[in-house]
Amino acid sequence: MACLAAMMSLTATGQTVSQIDSPDGTVSVAVSSPEGRLQYEVKLNGMTVIQPSALGLKMNFADLTDGLTLQGCDVTNVSDSYTLLTSKQSHVTVTASEGVCHFLKDGRPALDVVFRVTGRDVAYRYKVYPRRDNRVGVVLSEASSFVLPEGTTTFLCPQSKPMGGFARTSPSYETSYTLDDATGKNGWGEGYTFPCLFRLPSLTVATDRRSSAPAEGAGPWVLISETGTDGNYVGCRLLNDGATAYRIGFPQAGEMNGTGTTGAAVTLPALTPWRTITMGTTLAPIVETTVANDLVQPKYQASRDYTYGKGSWSWIIGMDASCNFDEQKRYIDFSAAMGFRSVLVDAFWDRQIGYEKMEELARYGREHGVGLFLWYNSNGTWNDAPQTPIGKMDRPAARRQEMAWMQRNGILGIKVDFFGGDKQPMMQLYEDILTDANDYGLQVIFHGCTLPRGWERMYPNYVASEAVLASENLHFGQGACDAEARNACTHTFIRNTVGSMDFGGSTLNKRYSADNQHGTTRRTSDVFALATAVLFQSSVQHFALSPSNLTDAPQWAVDFMKQVPTLWDEVRFIDGYPGRYVIMARRSGNRWYVAGINAQKEPVRKKLDLSPFFAKGSSVTVYTDDSQLNGSVADVRLRKTVMSVEIPENGAVLITSFAAPL
């Protein structure tokens, strides 16, 4: 790759500015150091989406936010191609401009800021150099900020205070989003969890080449997040710094029961995780971005060929009491009847089933072609969660002994719950669990946990994380059922855009109880349940289905859930708005699935151009709801590739076929 000279210019004040342009010329980043302070600015199609914003780190041995001079930026073209079965797109090719901007302090190299710029994403991270005899250091804080234009609208998930909620398990990225809100707020006082979505005010800009112009009075979308975080750093959040300014925040001091520092200990020279900014005049770049995985590399090789697919899960319907031998055996039979790969056995299995009977249950599952995922408590000393098995995942010797037992008994994977925050020791625990699990051929799901940050590519046995207000809340309270459609129309645009999401939904029960007669009431339709199986992405899906659904649910719904894939090759945004409605398409092999849901009181009426997905004259299967949420299915031959659809509140539409790709 040839090295390109960065564009250098002098402003009216005489300061040097380096510019890094995306390969297609639509996105540009300007870097400078006015009065010794680092800053950058981002433009999309010539319009400023990130106003001049601070850069830099504070180390325990030096302040790298002030007194620095921009020496220049070395810009090169970089490209990468990779295959990743467990994310939203299986085959990815990325071409970007990389600018390495060198900053001096006291005449010596002190800090590089490394930028990656594409037509929809800007990312940056820091490289910290040794200073004098310092070979190790602590990153105390980041100055990294994002200043948005005045009039920006926010779509954000407030960060919880530490050591609150159930058994003092917060923060666990499980709060409700505030939508269409103003800037200048700080959530519940602790900022916001990533990813963070913003809509800028209306300005005159060129439109995305793949999409129509933005609606009148509405401007571009910006998604801010981070990726590449591992045990060498801390997980971060976004803090409001006044008006439209936001900055990176490190963990709260009270996390992990107040133990451990909030900083990140590093070996020098050190590279920090990436800060990412995804932007577009429509939501297409937000929904379709692969930036979280584009910027990272695998940390180890898979110990075996991991497989993926669907499974069942008794706990969401039957709660703790369902984790007994007979009920789990019934769920194995159910998974076998559905052609599912697994059963997730949840908390208290060690007490209510026991290790010896679990070995018997695992043998029974293997005889029926069904494997097991087992639930574990992560806990050591960071919260009061009493669910067992406990004390197995927080210490290496106990963890590896437990994993060896699982390997001997053919267990497929683990679901580890109730983590203690984002401090560096907790991020190290995530990495240690994943690394040890790979040694024993186990896949890993995290719950009560942090956001995944490029982990699908970094850790080959990683499956998904919760990090969302997930399906158990539908069981716990009617309010969550009433808001199910609104939340589903939010997660597709925010949480699930940056990493696999273990939601555990798609129930066909009318009520959240084993007899389907009491408990909270589902407000959404059966077609809605099928649509979210497409809209929510995770390579392993444990659905909230019940054995009774074989006889009490519509046959067409059961048949769809038998065949819906969990591995996707491509995703395309079609239409929608966070919290209101969403229509998008996913492709698995040669088959496209177009899914739409609606949370608004008024029906969504659209004319869908299906030509990117289905050829004229092809046969498609269409699942629809009437105004009373009565679902139906019909086989339709497309005489034209534009289809009028109507989606009622809490309802859905779903279109699919076996047609070959165009």
XYZ file of C-alpha atoms in Angstrom:
662
model
C 0.000 0.000 0.000
C 1.433 3.297 -1.051
C 1.878 5.976 1.578
C -0.039 9.135 0.831
C 0.840 12.578 2.117
C -1.789 13.931 4.472
C -3.394 17.154 3.348
C -1.792 19.952 5.382
C -3.076 23.501 5.579
C -2.648 26.590 7.712
C -5.682 28.199 9.314
C -6.105 31.904 9.883
C -4.439 31.453 13.271
C -1.460 29.730 11.687
C -2.083 26.290 13.193
C -1.442 23.148 11.173
C -4.424 21.009 10.215
C -4.152 17.465 8.807
C -7.070 16.040 6.859
C -7.896 12.368 6.325
C -10.486 11.586 3.648
C -12.373 8.338 3.152
C -11.505 6.450 -0.064
C -14.803 7.561 -1.652
C -14.362 11.154 -0.515
C -17.663 11.366 1.389
C -16.198 11.513 4.917
C -13.313 13.647 6.138
C -11.535 14.102 9.455
C -9.545 17.250 10.270
C -6.946 16.942 13.056
C -5.172 19.828 14.768
C -3.633 20.986 18.059
C -4.699 24.601 18.745
C -2.849 26.037 21.724
C -1.391 22.622 22.479
C -4.740 20.832 22.811
C -5.633 17.945 20.507
C -8.862 18.072 18.542
C -10.600 16.556 15.526
C -13.646 17.370 13.399
C -15.734 15.043 11.189
C -17.648 15.968 8.050
C -20.071 13.923 5.952
C -20.548 15.166 2.397
C -19.081 18.498 3.489
C -21.433 18.883 6.463
C -20.026 18.917 9.991
C -21.420 16.005 12.030
C -18.830 16.110 14.826
C -17.756 19.642 15.666
C -14.205 20.299 16.942
C -13.836 17.798 19.784
C -11.085 16.996 22.241
C -8.596 14.150 22.068
C -5.972 12.912 24.484
C -5.282 10.857 27.611
C -4.298 11.555 31.163
C -1.664 9.100 32.336
C -0.377 8.655 35.868
C 2.980 9.987 34.670
C 1.972 12.647 32.111
C -0.917 14.815 30.964
C -1.329 13.977 27.275
C -4.245 16.343 26.749
C -2.300 19.607 26.806
C 1.024 21.013 25.656
C 1.187 18.810 22.556
C 2.142 19.689 19.009
C 0.848 17.990 15.871
C 3.887 16.825 13.920
C 1.804 15.503 11.024
C -0.284 12.552 9.879
C 0.932 9.627 7.772
C -2.008 8.461 5.646
C -2.215 5.111 3.877
C -4.918 3.076 2.188
C -5.704 -0.103 4.117
C -7.993 -3.003 3.292
C -9.136 -6.209 4.905
C -11.359 -9.142 3.986
C -12.663 -11.643 6.476
C -15.327 -14.283 7.018
C -17.380 -14.227 10.209
C -20.364 -16.549 10.465
C -21.575 -15.243 13.829
C -22.362 -11.623 12.990
C -24.723 -9.693 10.721
C -22.606 -10.178 7.576
C -20.658 -13.337 6.841
C -18.183 -11.998 4.266
C -16.783 -8.504 4.724
C -14.374 -6.457 2.635
C -13.256 -3.132 4.070
C -11.277 -0.360 2.388
C -10.311 2.596 4.536
C -7.923 5.479 4.872
C -5.695 5.166 7.919
C -4.120 8.281 9.324
C -1.501 7.988 12.055
C -1.231 11.452 13.606
C 1.931 12.065 15.628
C 1.955 14.423 18.607
C 5.043 15.645 20.431
C 5.376 16.829 24.002
C 8.541 18.603 25.115
C 9.974 17.778 21.696
C 9.605 13.991 22.130
C 7.058 11.496 20.723
C 4.286 11.269 23.302
C 1.107 10.119 21.590
C -0.213 8.910 18.264
C -3.881 9.108 17.346
C -4.708 6.443 14.761
C -7.766 7.151 12.579
C -9.631 4.776 10.257
C -12.030 6.477 7.852
C -14.535 4.862 5.461
C -17.627 6.188 3.696
C -19.773 5.510 6.787
C -17.426 5.060 9.751
C -14.735 7.028 11.565
C -12.761 5.293 14.299
C -9.783 6.344 16.355
C -7.550 5.000 19.092
C -4.402 6.078 20.898
C -0.864 4.785 20.933
C 1.014 5.863 24.054
C 4.809 5.897 24.052
C 7.158 5.323 26.994
C 8.307 8.526 28.663
C 11.784 8.571 30.110
C 12.081 5.323 32.069
C 8.355 4.575 32.179
C 7.657 1.150 30.671
C 4.272 0.763 32.343
C 1.561 3.253 33.160
C -2.059 3.805 34.095
C -4.587 5.546 31.872
C -6.513 7.629 34.385
C -9.008 9.149 31.947
C -9.624 10.118 28.340
C -10.370 13.567 26.993
C -12.041 11.878 23.982
C -15.185 13.815 23.189
C -17.933 14.145 20.605
C -19.452 17.588 20.142
C -22.663 17.438 18.114
C -24.479 20.309 16.383
C -27.034 22.304 18.345
C -30.536 20.871 17.934
C -29.393 17.235 17.961
C -31.915 14.637 19.187
C -30.815 11.698 21.366
C -31.738 8.004 21.582
C -29.870 6.809 24.664
C -29.775 4.099 27.343
C -29.028 5.513 30.828
C -26.226 3.902 32.812
C -27.334 2.513 36.183
C -25.613 3.435 39.407
C -23.400 0.621 40.744
C -24.479 -1.935 43.350
C -28.210 -1.375 42.880
C -31.154 -3.291 41.474
C -31.651 -7.021 41.958
C -29.096 -8.394 44.449
C -26.939 -5.290 43.839
C -26.039 -6.480 40.332
C -26.149 -3.162 38.447
C -24.890 -1.760 36.191
C -25.745 -4.462 33.676
C -26.813 -2.490 30.588
C -30.486 -3.282 31.229
C -32.352 0.016 31.329
C -35.000 1.494 29.034
C -33.983 3.880 26.268
C -35.064 7.494 26.214
C -36.065 8.283 22.627
C -36.352 11.585 20.750
C -34.883 13.406 23.740
C -32.860 16.588 23.980
C -29.117 16.852 24.569
C -27.691 18.337 27.738
C -28.807 15.521 30.037
C -26.759 12.857 31.797
C -29.197 9.970 32.083
C -29.750 9.028 35.713
C -26.647 10.973 36.648
C -24.124 8.388 35.409
C -24.201 8.951 31.653
C -25.141 6.390 29.032
C -24.190 2.892 27.957
C -22.911 2.253 24.452
C -23.991 2.346 21.695
C -25.448 5.860 21.616
C -27.633 7.081 18.746
C -28.136 10.718 17.739
C -30.078 12.514 15.030
C -28.680 15.803 13.857
C -30.793 18.810 12.859
C -31.748 19.275 9.242
C -29.065 20.631 6.941
C -28.671 20.603 3.172
C -26.483 17.642 2.274
C -26.091 15.134 -0.525
C -28.012 11.932 0.114
C -26.567 8.464 0.673
C -26.028 6.807 -2.679
C -28.063 3.764 -1.613
C -30.947 5.626 -0.003
C -33.535 8.305 -0.521
C -33.194 11.838 0.806
C -33.905 12.415 4.492
C -37.376 13.553 5.492
C -38.009 17.278 5.645
C -36.884 18.732 8.952
C -34.609 15.779 9.728
C -30.850 15.470 9.484
C -28.207 12.732 9.490
C -27.899 9.934 12.032
C -24.780 9.310 14.142
C -24.031 6.207 16.225
C -21.179 6.424 18.759
C -19.676 3.321 20.363
C -16.381 1.531 21.036
C -14.746 -1.733 20.003
C -11.666 -3.833 20.674
C -11.946 -3.699 24.463
C -10.332 -6.646 26.241
C -8.561 -7.331 29.520
C -5.988 -4.657 28.731
C -8.434 -1.794 29.289
C -11.736 -0.791 30.860
C -15.219 -0.701 29.402
C -16.362 2.880 28.910
C -19.576 4.900 28.846
C -20.632 8.261 27.429
C -21.007 11.278 29.718
C -22.687 14.534 28.805
C -20.216 17.390 29.174
C -22.734 20.197 28.805
C -25.122 21.103 25.977
C -24.280 18.944 22.915
C -20.843 17.819 24.128
C -20.292 14.203 25.206
C -17.085 12.549 26.395
C -15.722 9.135 27.259
C -16.262 8.110 30.869
C -14.394 5.382 32.703
C -16.147 2.937 35.095
C -17.823 4.131 38.267
C -15.789 3.796 41.453
C -18.537 1.783 43.162
C -18.511 -1.036 40.604
C -17.238 -4.457 41.721
C -18.355 -3.680 45.278
C -15.968 -0.724 45.285
C -12.837 -2.819 44.721
C -10.319 -2.086 41.990
C -9.470 1.243 40.405
C -11.309 2.956 37.574
C -8.186 3.346 35.431
C -6.490 0.976 32.982
C -3.001 -0.381 33.694
C -1.033 -0.730 30.458
C 2.374 -1.819 29.212
C 4.077 0.814 27.069
C 3.881 1.353 24.196
C 0.145 0.753 24.512
C -2.807 0.794 22.117
C -6.236 1.706 23.487
C -9.601 0.398 22.190
C -11.249 2.147 19.256
C -13.822 4.923 19.531
C -16.284 4.530 16.633
C -18.590 6.975 14.856
C -21.021 5.651 12.230
C -23.005 8.181 10.204
C -25.454 8.490 7.357
C -28.329 10.548 6.029
C -30.548 7.519 6.645
C -30.381 4.673 9.153
C -28.959 2.277 6.547
C -25.298 2.838 7.522
C -26.217 2.437 11.196
C -28.054 -0.862 10.711
C -25.566 -2.266 8.208
C -22.221 -1.185 9.702
C -19.652 -3.871 10.504
C -17.181 -1.476 12.126
C -17.175 -3.269 15.499
C -15.537 -6.294 13.876
C -13.667 -4.509 11.070
C -11.149 -3.023 13.509
C -10.197 -6.129 15.491
C -8.425 -9.442 14.899
C -8.915 -12.946 16.378
C -7.005 -13.383 19.637
C -6.741 -17.172 19.280
C -7.746 -20.018 17.018
C -10.952 -21.951 17.571
C -10.215 -25.239 19.323
C -12.847 -26.979 17.211
C -15.395 -26.292 14.496
C -18.149 -24.606 16.466
C -21.719 -25.065 15.272
C -24.689 -22.773 15.756
C -28.461 -22.851 15.666
C -31.697 -22.724 17.600
C -32.614 -23.987 21.021
C -35.328 -24.002 23.670
C -35.322 -22.583 27.186
C -37.746 -23.469 29.975
C -36.883 -20.708 32.453
C -38.537 -17.817 30.581
C -41.907 -19.580 30.869
C -41.493 -21.806 33.958
C -38.910 -19.840 36.005
C -36.591 -21.506 38.566
C -38.927 -24.408 39.331
C -38.669 -25.624 35.739
C -34.965 -26.414 36.126
C -35.604 -30.016 37.165
C -34.722 -33.278 35.473
C -38.178 -34.200 34.129
C -38.941 -30.754 32.718
C -35.535 -30.463 31.039
C -36.022 -33.904 29.550
C -39.364 -32.696 28.181
C -37.619 -29.687 26.654
C -35.034 -31.971 25.054
C -37.894 -33.882 23.442
C -39.386 -30.558 22.331
C -36.107 -29.365 20.809
C -35.757 -32.682 18.999
C -39.291 -32.350 17.602
C -38.488 -28.812 16.406
C -35.159 -29.826 14.878
C -33.374 -27.540 17.335
C -29.752 -27.968 18.311
C -29.864 -27.327 22.048
C -31.587 -26.712 25.372
C -30.438 -24.003 27.775
C -30.635 -25.261 31.379
C -30.838 -22.234 33.636
C -30.019 -21.409 37.274
C -30.114 -23.852 40.212
C -29.591 -26.915 38.008
C -26.766 -28.033 40.300
C -29.216 -28.201 43.231
C -32.417 -29.228 41.475
C -30.877 -31.734 39.063
C -27.360 -32.354 40.362
C -24.174 -33.275 38.549
C -24.835 -37.003 38.283
C -28.328 -36.553 36.865
C -27.016 -33.794 34.578
C -24.633 -36.322 33.080
C -27.639 -38.563 32.460
C -29.572 -35.663 30.952
C -26.650 -34.827 28.653
C -26.539 -38.461 27.472
C -30.273 -38.401 26.812
C -29.877 -35.206 24.821
C -27.086 -36.636 22.686
C -29.230 -39.678 21.901
C -31.853 -37.279 20.535
C -29.421 -34.972 18.722
C -29.775 -32.179 21.270
C -26.905 -30.613 23.238
C -26.984 -28.567 26.426
C -25.965 -25.060 27.461
C -25.550 -24.669 31.237
C -26.091 -21.507 33.302
C -23.440 -20.257 35.760
C -23.133 -17.342 38.166
C -19.981 -15.307 37.478
C -19.814 -14.141 41.042
C -16.914 -13.916 43.349
C -17.332 -10.788 45.462
C -19.084 -8.180 43.308
C -22.796 -8.625 44.110
C -25.288 -10.619 46.163
C -26.843 -12.783 43.424
C -27.606 -16.135 45.109
C -28.307 -18.250 42.017
C -26.128 -21.330 41.651
C -23.785 -22.771 40.437
C -21.696 -20.065 42.093
C -17.954 -19.758 42.697
C -17.133 -21.759 39.569
C -16.319 -19.088 36.980
C -14.398 -16.451 38.934
C -11.255 -18.506 39.736
C -9.058 -20.302 37.168
C -8.632 -23.657 38.934
C -12.334 -24.120 39.721
C -13.321 -22.831 36.290
C -11.070 -25.191 34.367
C -12.067 -28.171 36.522
C -15.730 -27.403 35.813
C -15.070 -26.983 32.095
C -13.199 -30.283 31.950
C -16.281 -31.977 33.432
C -18.455 -30.284 30.804
C -16.140 -31.391 28.008
C -16.268 -35.015 29.200
C -20.061 -34.892 29.124
C -20.441 -33.227 25.732
C -21.863 -29.921 26.985
C -22.071 -27.395 24.139
C -21.589 -24.180 26.055
C -22.220 -21.951 29.036
C -24.329 -18.926 29.898
C -22.523 -16.838 32.536
C -24.551 -14.227 34.424
C -24.349 -11.382 36.988
C -21.087 -9.603 36.237
C -19.882 -6.660 38.279
C -19.213 -3.713 35.981
C -16.602 -2.487 33.525
C -13.398 -2.141 35.547
C -10.274 -3.762 34.152
C -10.384 -6.889 36.386
C -13.929 -7.582 35.157
C -12.896 -7.181 31.519
C -10.054 -9.605 32.252
C -12.583 -12.073 33.665
C -14.623 -11.989 30.448
C -11.477 -12.726 28.462
C -10.315 -15.455 30.853
C -13.688 -17.237 30.707
C -13.701 -17.115 26.909
C -10.097 -18.303 26.604
C -10.515 -21.194 29.030
C -13.834 -22.195 27.482
C -12.206 -22.411 24.065
C -9.583 -24.777 25.498
C -12.450 -27.123 26.386
C -14.480 -26.604 23.216
C -17.254 -24.592 24.867
C -19.262 -21.706 23.456
C -20.047 -18.745 25.700
C -23.100 -16.517 26.216
C -22.950 -13.645 28.723
C -25.893 -12.215 30.694
C -26.153 -9.468 33.277
C -23.116 -8.119 31.505
C -21.371 -5.455 29.517
C -21.728 -4.697 25.813
C -19.697 -6.902 23.444
C -17.033 -4.879 21.685
C -15.912 -6.734 18.563
C -15.941 -10.012 20.480
C -17.473 -12.123 17.689
C -14.226 -11.764 15.758
C -11.825 -11.515 18.696
C -13.012 -14.701 20.442
C -14.054 -17.543 18.088
C -16.163 -19.311 20.758
C -18.045 -16.172 21.799
C -21.748 -16.315 20.910
C -23.644 -13.317 22.275
C -24.315 -11.030 25.224
C -27.537 -9.820 26.781
C -26.635 -6.164 27.564
C -30.241 -5.174 26.918
C -33.577 -5.126 28.735
C -34.282 -8.681 27.627
C -37.176 -11.146 27.580
C -37.267 -12.039 31.298
C -38.866 -8.650 31.875
C -41.820 -9.782 29.762
C -42.426 -12.443 32.410
C -41.791 -10.161 35.368
C -44.122 -7.265 34.515
C -47.035 -6.334 32.280
C -45.409 -2.995 31.543
C -42.634 -4.735 29.628
C -45.244 -6.668 27.616
C -47.074 -3.446 26.833
C -43.798 -1.887 25.612
C -42.483 -4.956 23.771
C -43.015 -3.561 20.273
C -41.483 -0.185 21.160
C -38.410 -1.848 22.596
C -38.041 -4.232 19.661
C -38.192 -1.265 17.284
C -35.389 0.313 19.328
C -32.935 -2.579 19.696
C -32.739 -3.146 15.936
C -31.419 0.407 15.470
C -29.127 0.666 18.493
C -28.049 -2.275 20.672
C -28.086 -5.032 18.040
C -26.258 -2.947 15.423
C -22.872 -3.310 17.165
C -22.933 -6.871 18.504
C -24.869 -10.106 18.866
C -27.808 -9.770 21.265
C -29.097 -12.648 23.396
C -32.675 -11.503 23.919
C -34.357 -14.892 24.379
C -37.735 -13.955 22.918
C -40.109 -15.090 20.156
C -42.653 -16.757 22.404
C -45.866 -18.198 20.966
C -47.522 -18.413 24.368
C -50.343 -15.964 24.980
C -49.423 -15.837 28.685
C -46.055 -16.150 30.401
C -46.789 -19.342 32.335
C -46.308 -23.068 31.800
C -50.070 -23.647 31.474
C -50.469 -20.615 29.181
C -53.399 -19.508 31.346
C -51.999 -16.988 33.845
C -49.180 -14.504 34.286
C -48.396 -11.510 32.120
C -50.171 -11.213 28.774
C -48.361 -10.877 25.469
C -49.603 -7.875 23.472
C -47.815 -8.698 20.237
C -48.950 -11.071 17.512
C -47.659 -14.479 16.474
C -46.324 -12.946 13.247
C -44.483 -10.416 15.430
C -42.794 -13.329 17.249
C -41.650 -14.773 13.923
C -40.441 -11.378 12.682
C -38.268 -10.760 15.750
C -36.579 -14.118 15.149
C -35.293 -12.433 11.980
C -34.822 -8.906 13.318
C -32.791 -9.928 16.402
C -29.355 -11.262 15.470
C -27.454 -13.947 17.387
C -25.818 -17.080 16.015
C -27.357 -19.153 18.823
C -30.979 -18.379 19.659
C -32.722 -19.922 22.661
C -36.309 -19.025 21.903
C -39.064 -18.563 24.485
C -41.104 -21.370 22.963
C -42.917 -23.994 25.021
C -43.585 -27.697 24.310
C -47.304 -26.870 24.439
C -46.844 -24.699 21.346
C -46.764 -27.885 19.265
C -50.521 -28.085 19.824
C -51.695 -24.639 21.005
C -49.911 -22.403 18.453
C -50.730 -22.038 14.740
C -49.033 -24.718 12.689
C -47.667 -22.159 10.246
C -45.944 -20.356 13.117
C -44.400 -23.553 14.480
C -43.247 -24.545 10.997
C -41.569 -21.160 10.493
C -39.731 -21.399 13.811
C -38.482 -24.834 12.799
C -36.735 -23.478 9.711
C -35.732 -19.881 10.521
C -31.913 -19.612 10.468
C -29.650 -18.042 13.075
C -26.679 -17.459 10.758
C -26.969 -14.557 8.335
C -24.939 -13.552 5.296
C -26.243 -10.041 4.771
C -28.492 -7.362 6.276
C -30.228 -4.444 4.561
C -32.182 -1.610 6.102
C -35.442 -0.801 4.292
C -37.372 1.664 6.443
C -38.141 2.620 10.005
C -37.592 4.909 12.969
C -36.300 4.003 16.447
C -39.120 3.055 18.798
C -41.790 3.384 16.101
C -41.383 0.768 13.377
C -38.731 -1.137 11.481
C -38.576 -2.955 8.164
C -35.360 -4.713 7.229
C -34.110 -7.748 5.335
C -31.649 -10.503 6.140
C -30.213 -13.109 3.795
C -29.192 -16.634 4.731
C -27.652 -18.461 1.793
C -29.999 -17.942 -1.161
C -32.999 -17.028 0.924
C -34.092 -13.529 1.892
C -36.328 -12.682 4.837
C -38.051 -9.282 4.836
C -39.434 -8.509 8.295
C -41.349 -5.529 9.620
C -42.948 -4.667 12.977
C -44.897 -1.659 14.252
C -45.144 -0.068 17.715
C -47.305 2.911 16.705
C -51.047 3.173 17.241
C -51.564 3.988 13.595
C -50.904 1.195 11.083
C -47.756 1.440 8.999
C -48.688 1.450 5.319
C -45.813 1.073 2.863
C -45.137 0.128 -0.714
C -42.080 -2.106 -0.513
C -39.695 -2.444 -3.431
C -38.817 -6.136 -3.235
C -36.635 -6.193 -6.356
C -33.351 -6.379 -4.380
C -34.596 -9.596 -2.765
C -37.079 -11.401 -5.041
C -37.298 -11.646 -8.809
C -40.477 -10.785 -10.658
C -42.538 -13.928 -11.077
C -41.018 -15.708 -8.099
C -43.133 -17.283 -5.377
C -42.987 -15.851 -1.876
C -44.627 -16.742 1.409
C -46.238 -13.772 3.144
C -47.173 -13.708 6.843
C -49.491 -10.838 7.823
C -51.714 -9.595 10.660
C -55.166 -8.073 10.444
C -56.253 -5.202 12.679
C -57.131 -7.661 15.468
C -53.649 -9.269 15.249
C -55.015 -12.451 13.738
C -52.148 -13.859 11.727
C -52.353 -15.617 8.397
C -50.004 -16.975 5.784
C -50.319 -17.054 2.003
C -48.180 -18.112 -0.938
C -48.008 -15.334 -3.505
C -46.525 -15.140 -7.000
C -44.966 -11.728 -7.552
C -46.486 -10.271 -10.705
C -44.562 -7.113 -9.852
C -41.819 -6.418 -7.348
C -43.620 -3.646 -5.473
C -45.868 -4.903 -2.669
C -48.227 -2.844 -0.538
C -48.146 -3.853 3.124
C -50.035 -2.725 6.218
C -48.651 -3.425 9.700
C -50.994 -2.854 12.677
C -49.832 -1.806 16.133
C -48.009 -4.734 17.826
C -48.218 -6.622 14.549
C -45.827 -7.598 11.801
C -45.271 -8.589 8.221
C -42.840 -11.246 7.026
C -41.951 -12.146 3.447
C -39.641 -14.966 2.436
C -38.938 -17.487 -0.303
C -36.387 -19.959 -1.543
C -35.661 -17.840 -4.620
C -32.063 -17.677 -5.827
C -30.282 -14.349 -5.269
C -30.502 -11.862 -8.117
